[in-house]
Amino acid sequence: MSDLDASTPRVFLARHGETEWTKNGRYTGTSDIELTAHGMEQIQSTAIQLVGPGKLIDPARVVQIWVSPRKRAQQTLQLLFGSDGGSSPAGQATITEDIAEWDYGDYEGLIVSEIRDQRKERGLDRERKWDIWRDGCEGGESAQQVADRLDRLIDRIRDVQMPCMNGEKAADVVLVAHGLILRAFVKRWLGYPLDMPLPMMLPPGGIGILSYKNHDIDEPAFFIGMSLPYQK
């Protein structure tokens, strides 16, 4: 049986669509900003192509959704799965701060160059540039705090998926959240420290996929490419 076989449980990472701040690269953590009209179109396009019976994300195979409390993530969830009460996966989603975006604290609404300039003016980072993965955010979360809450969620996911590693029953899960926290999640899923260099891109409205090698709960992995289900 191939590692690409859908019988191995998967974790789908769904990034919310465009907001006004994602367009210009501003750190958006606790600010409750809604999707733009284009952001809604991005998610609707993703849903049409990838979500539905027999598609990449088949609601019949989804047993749990965890979603950030932020409005932009909530909108994304509804656009992906619909909102018909408890009969859709969206109606059974768990809202949790464990997958909320990194709390940027004093850096909320800033871009990287502005943060580095402000820190430089205060005499910080003389030997090396500020890096969120290593240095965290003043007034917000450290990398360790972020890693701790993601590890807690990963433990919950593996408890769900461990009994289903050979297709005993459907056990796909979906995370609906934000760009930086989902990339942080990938690092922790693989057991890497957050400050380990691992360049990744996940555009607004994009879907990432994680799973396991060899149907083994102790071999977490990510897909670097996947064939899509055949659609008649």
Short mmCIF file of C-alpha atoms in Angstrom, two decimals:
data_model
loop_
_atom_site.label_atom_id
_atom_site.label_comp_id
_atom_site.label_asym_id
_atom_site.label_seq_id
_atom_site.Cartn_x
_atom_site.Cartn_y
_atom_site.Cartn_z
CA MET A 1 0.00 0.00 0.00
CA SER A 2 1.47 3.37 -1.00
CA ASP A 3 2.29 6.19 1.43
CA LEU A 4 -0.01 8.30 -0.74
CA ASP A 5 -2.94 6.00 -0.01
CA ALA A 6 -5.74 7.98 1.64
CA SER A 7 -6.18 5.18 4.19
CA THR A 8 -3.30 6.74 6.15
CA PRO A 9 -4.79 9.58 8.21
CA ARG A 10 -3.99 13.07 6.98
CA VAL A 11 -3.92 16.54 8.48
CA PHE A 12 -5.05 19.26 6.09
CA LEU A 13 -3.76 22.77 6.80
CA ALA A 14 -6.16 25.41 5.48
CA ARG A 15 -4.94 28.99 5.54
CA HIS A 16 -7.57 31.71 5.62
CA GLY A 17 -8.07 33.91 2.57
CA GLU A 18 -6.70 37.37 1.93
CA THR A 19 -7.26 40.25 4.37
CA GLU A 20 -6.26 43.89 4.00
CA TRP A 21 -3.17 43.23 6.11
CA THR A 22 -2.04 40.08 4.30
CA LYS A 23 -1.83 42.14 1.10
CA ASN A 24 1.00 44.25 2.51
CA GLY A 25 2.63 41.73 4.82
CA ARG A 26 1.54 43.19 8.15
CA TYR A 27 1.69 40.88 11.13
CA THR A 28 -1.92 40.05 11.99
CA GLY A 29 -2.28 38.15 15.22
CA THR A 30 -5.03 39.07 17.67
CA SER A 31 -6.57 41.75 15.43
CA ASP A 32 -9.95 40.43 14.26
CA ILE A 33 -9.82 41.39 10.60
CA GLU A 34 -12.30 39.99 8.10
CA LEU A 35 -11.58 38.54 4.67
CA THR A 36 -11.58 40.83 1.66
CA ALA A 37 -13.93 40.08 -1.24
CA HIS A 38 -10.95 38.56 -3.04
CA GLY A 39 -10.13 36.51 0.05
CA MET A 40 -13.63 35.03 -0.02
CA GLU A 41 -13.20 34.19 -3.70
CA GLN A 42 -9.91 32.43 -2.92
CA ILE A 43 -11.60 30.14 -0.40
CA GLN A 44 -14.61 29.52 -2.63
CA SER A 45 -12.27 28.47 -5.43
CA THR A 46 -10.39 26.14 -3.11
CA ALA A 47 -13.66 24.64 -1.89
CA ILE A 48 -14.98 24.04 -5.41
CA GLN A 49 -11.82 22.29 -6.54
CA LEU A 50 -10.67 20.43 -3.44
CA VAL A 51 -13.54 19.95 -0.96
CA GLY A 52 -16.44 17.54 -1.46
CA PRO A 53 -17.35 13.88 -1.91
CA GLY A 54 -14.53 12.05 -3.66
CA LYS A 55 -12.30 15.13 -3.69
CA LEU A 56 -9.01 15.75 -1.88
CA ILE A 57 -10.79 16.81 1.33
CA ASP A 58 -13.76 14.51 1.51
CA PRO A 59 -16.12 15.58 4.34
CA ALA A 60 -17.06 11.93 4.86
CA ARG A 61 -13.45 11.23 5.86
CA VAL A 62 -13.04 14.27 8.12
CA VAL A 63 -13.53 13.35 11.78
CA GLN A 64 -12.36 16.55 13.42
CA ILE A 65 -11.76 20.20 12.56
CA TRP A 66 -9.84 22.60 14.76
CA VAL A 67 -10.24 26.28 13.90
CA SER A 68 -8.74 29.51 15.18
CA PRO A 69 -11.14 31.83 17.03
CA ARG A 70 -10.30 34.75 14.71
CA LYS A 71 -13.05 35.96 12.41
CA ARG A 72 -11.02 35.47 9.23
CA ALA A 73 -10.53 31.79 10.10
CA GLN A 74 -14.21 31.35 11.01
CA GLN A 75 -15.23 32.83 7.65
CA THR A 76 -12.83 30.50 5.89
CA LEU A 77 -14.28 27.47 7.67
CA GLN A 78 -17.82 28.33 6.59
CA LEU A 79 -16.80 28.95 2.99
CA LEU A 80 -14.90 25.66 2.82
CA PHE A 81 -17.58 23.40 4.29
CA GLY A 82 -20.84 25.33 4.49
CA SER A 83 -22.78 26.09 7.65
CA ASP A 84 -25.77 23.73 7.75
CA GLY A 85 -25.67 23.18 11.48
CA GLY A 86 -24.23 19.92 12.76
CA SER A 87 -24.70 18.01 9.49
CA SER A 88 -21.47 19.39 7.99
CA PRO A 89 -17.94 19.17 9.41
CA ALA A 90 -18.08 22.93 10.01
CA GLY A 91 -20.93 22.43 12.45
CA GLN A 92 -18.75 20.10 14.51
CA ALA A 93 -15.56 22.18 14.53
CA THR A 94 -13.65 22.86 17.74
CA ILE A 95 -12.60 26.48 18.25
CA THR A 96 -9.25 26.67 20.01
CA GLU A 97 -6.57 29.21 20.82
CA ASP A 98 -4.05 26.39 20.32
CA ILE A 99 -4.16 27.08 16.56
CA ALA A 100 -4.69 30.85 16.75
CA GLU A 101 -2.09 32.99 15.02
CA TRP A 102 1.13 33.84 16.86
CA ASP A 103 0.47 36.66 19.35
CA TYR A 104 2.69 39.41 17.94
CA GLY A 105 2.25 41.70 20.92
CA ASP A 106 4.04 45.02 20.33
CA TYR A 107 4.65 44.06 16.69
CA GLU A 108 0.97 43.74 15.74
CA GLY A 109 0.26 45.51 12.46
CA LEU A 110 3.93 46.01 11.58
CA ILE A 111 6.01 44.54 8.77
CA VAL A 112 9.37 42.86 9.36
CA SER A 113 11.47 45.84 8.25
CA GLU A 114 9.59 48.15 10.64
CA ILE A 115 10.15 45.78 13.55
CA ARG A 116 13.86 45.49 12.83
CA ASP A 117 14.24 49.26 12.45
CA GLN A 118 12.47 49.93 15.74
CA ARG A 119 14.58 47.39 17.57
CA LYS A 120 17.75 48.77 16.03
CA GLU A 121 16.84 52.28 17.23
CA ARG A 122 16.67 50.87 20.77
CA GLY A 123 20.10 49.31 20.50
CA LEU A 124 18.89 45.73 20.07
CA ASP A 125 20.09 43.06 17.65
CA ARG A 126 23.55 44.52 17.06
CA GLU A 127 25.08 41.16 16.21
CA ARG A 128 22.22 39.59 14.27
CA LYS A 129 18.83 40.58 12.87
CA TRP A 130 15.63 39.93 14.76
CA ASP A 131 14.04 36.61 13.80
CA ILE A 132 10.59 35.73 15.13
CA TRP A 133 11.36 32.01 15.08
CA ARG A 134 14.22 32.57 17.52
CA ASP A 135 13.37 35.80 19.34
CA GLY A 136 9.58 35.77 19.57
CA CYS A 137 7.65 39.01 20.09
CA GLU A 138 7.93 41.63 22.80
CA GLY A 139 4.61 41.90 24.59
CA GLY A 140 3.45 38.76 22.80
CA GLU A 141 4.44 35.10 22.57
CA SER A 142 7.86 33.53 22.67
CA ALA A 143 8.73 30.68 20.33
CA GLN A 144 8.56 28.29 23.28
CA GLN A 145 5.03 29.37 24.19
CA VAL A 146 3.92 28.79 20.61
CA ALA A 147 5.64 25.39 20.46
CA ASP A 148 3.99 24.33 23.72
CA ARG A 149 0.44 24.99 22.52
CA LEU A 150 1.06 23.40 19.13
CA ASP A 151 2.53 20.31 20.78
CA ARG A 152 -0.61 20.06 22.90
CA LEU A 153 -2.76 20.07 19.76
CA ILE A 154 -0.50 17.57 18.00
CA ASP A 155 -0.93 15.17 20.94
CA ARG A 156 -4.72 15.46 20.56
CA ILE A 157 -4.52 14.80 16.82
CA ARG A 158 -2.35 11.72 17.27
CA ASP A 159 -4.72 10.36 19.89
CA VAL A 160 -7.47 10.58 17.25
CA GLN A 161 -5.42 9.08 14.43
CA MET A 162 -3.36 6.42 16.21
CA PRO A 163 -6.05 3.69 16.06
CA CYS A 164 -6.59 4.28 12.33
CA MET A 165 -3.12 4.06 10.81
CA ASN A 166 -4.05 1.25 8.41
CA GLY A 167 -7.43 2.49 7.28
CA GLU A 168 -9.47 0.94 10.10
CA LYS A 169 -11.77 3.95 9.71
CA ALA A 170 -11.60 7.47 8.33
CA ALA A 171 -9.50 9.78 10.50
CA ASP A 172 -8.60 12.89 8.49
CA VAL A 173 -8.51 16.17 10.40
CA VAL A 174 -8.47 19.78 9.21
CA LEU A 175 -6.85 22.84 10.78
CA VAL A 176 -8.24 26.21 9.67
CA ALA A 177 -5.89 28.94 10.73
CA HIS A 178 -3.19 31.42 9.74
CA GLY A 179 0.00 31.58 7.71
CA LEU A 180 2.71 31.72 10.35
CA ILE A 181 1.11 29.42 12.91
CA LEU A 182 0.48 26.75 10.27
CA ARG A 183 4.12 26.87 9.22
CA ALA A 184 5.07 26.63 12.89
CA PHE A 185 2.75 23.63 13.15
CA VAL A 186 4.61 21.88 10.32
CA LYS A 187 7.90 22.27 12.18
CA ARG A 188 6.50 20.87 15.40
CA TRP A 189 4.70 18.05 13.54
CA LEU A 190 8.09 16.97 12.22
CA GLY A 191 9.71 17.38 15.64
CA TYR A 192 11.85 20.35 14.63
CA PRO A 193 12.55 23.35 16.89
CA LEU A 194 10.86 26.51 15.67
CA ASP A 195 14.20 28.24 15.06
CA MET A 196 15.32 25.53 12.65
CA PRO A 197 15.51 27.02 9.13
CA LEU A 198 12.79 25.44 6.99
CA PRO A 199 11.60 27.87 4.30
CA MET A 200 7.91 27.29 3.53
CA MET A 201 5.17 29.11 1.65
CA LEU A 202 1.42 28.72 2.13
CA PRO A 203 -0.57 31.38 0.24
CA PRO A 204 -3.92 32.74 1.41
CA GLY A 205 -6.57 30.15 0.63
CA GLY A 206 -3.94 27.44 0.26
CA ILE A 207 -4.08 23.84 1.53
CA GLY A 208 -1.11 21.95 2.97
CA ILE A 209 -1.03 18.25 3.81
CA LEU A 210 0.69 16.30 6.57
CA SER A 211 0.51 12.59 7.29
CA TYR A 212 2.75 9.66 8.28
CA LYS A 213 5.26 7.46 6.49
CA ASN A 214 4.72 3.73 6.44
CA HIS A 215 1.40 4.02 8.31
CA ASP A 216 3.48 4.63 11.43
CA ILE A 217 2.37 7.14 14.08
CA ASP A 218 6.05 7.62 14.97
CA GLU A 219 6.97 8.72 11.44
CA PRO A 220 5.16 12.03 10.90
CA ALA A 221 5.79 13.48 7.46
CA PHE A 222 4.60 16.09 5.01
CA PHE A 223 3.60 15.71 1.39
CA ILE A 224 5.71 17.53 -1.18
CA GLY A 225 3.29 16.53 -3.90
CA MET A 226 0.13 14.51 -4.22
CA SER A 227 -1.99 13.21 -7.05
CA LEU A 228 -5.60 14.36 -6.86
CA PRO A 229 -8.53 11.94 -6.81
CA TYR A 230 -9.97 11.14 -10.23
CA GLN A 231 -13.16 13.08 -10.99
CA LYS A 232 -15.55 11.66 -13.60
#
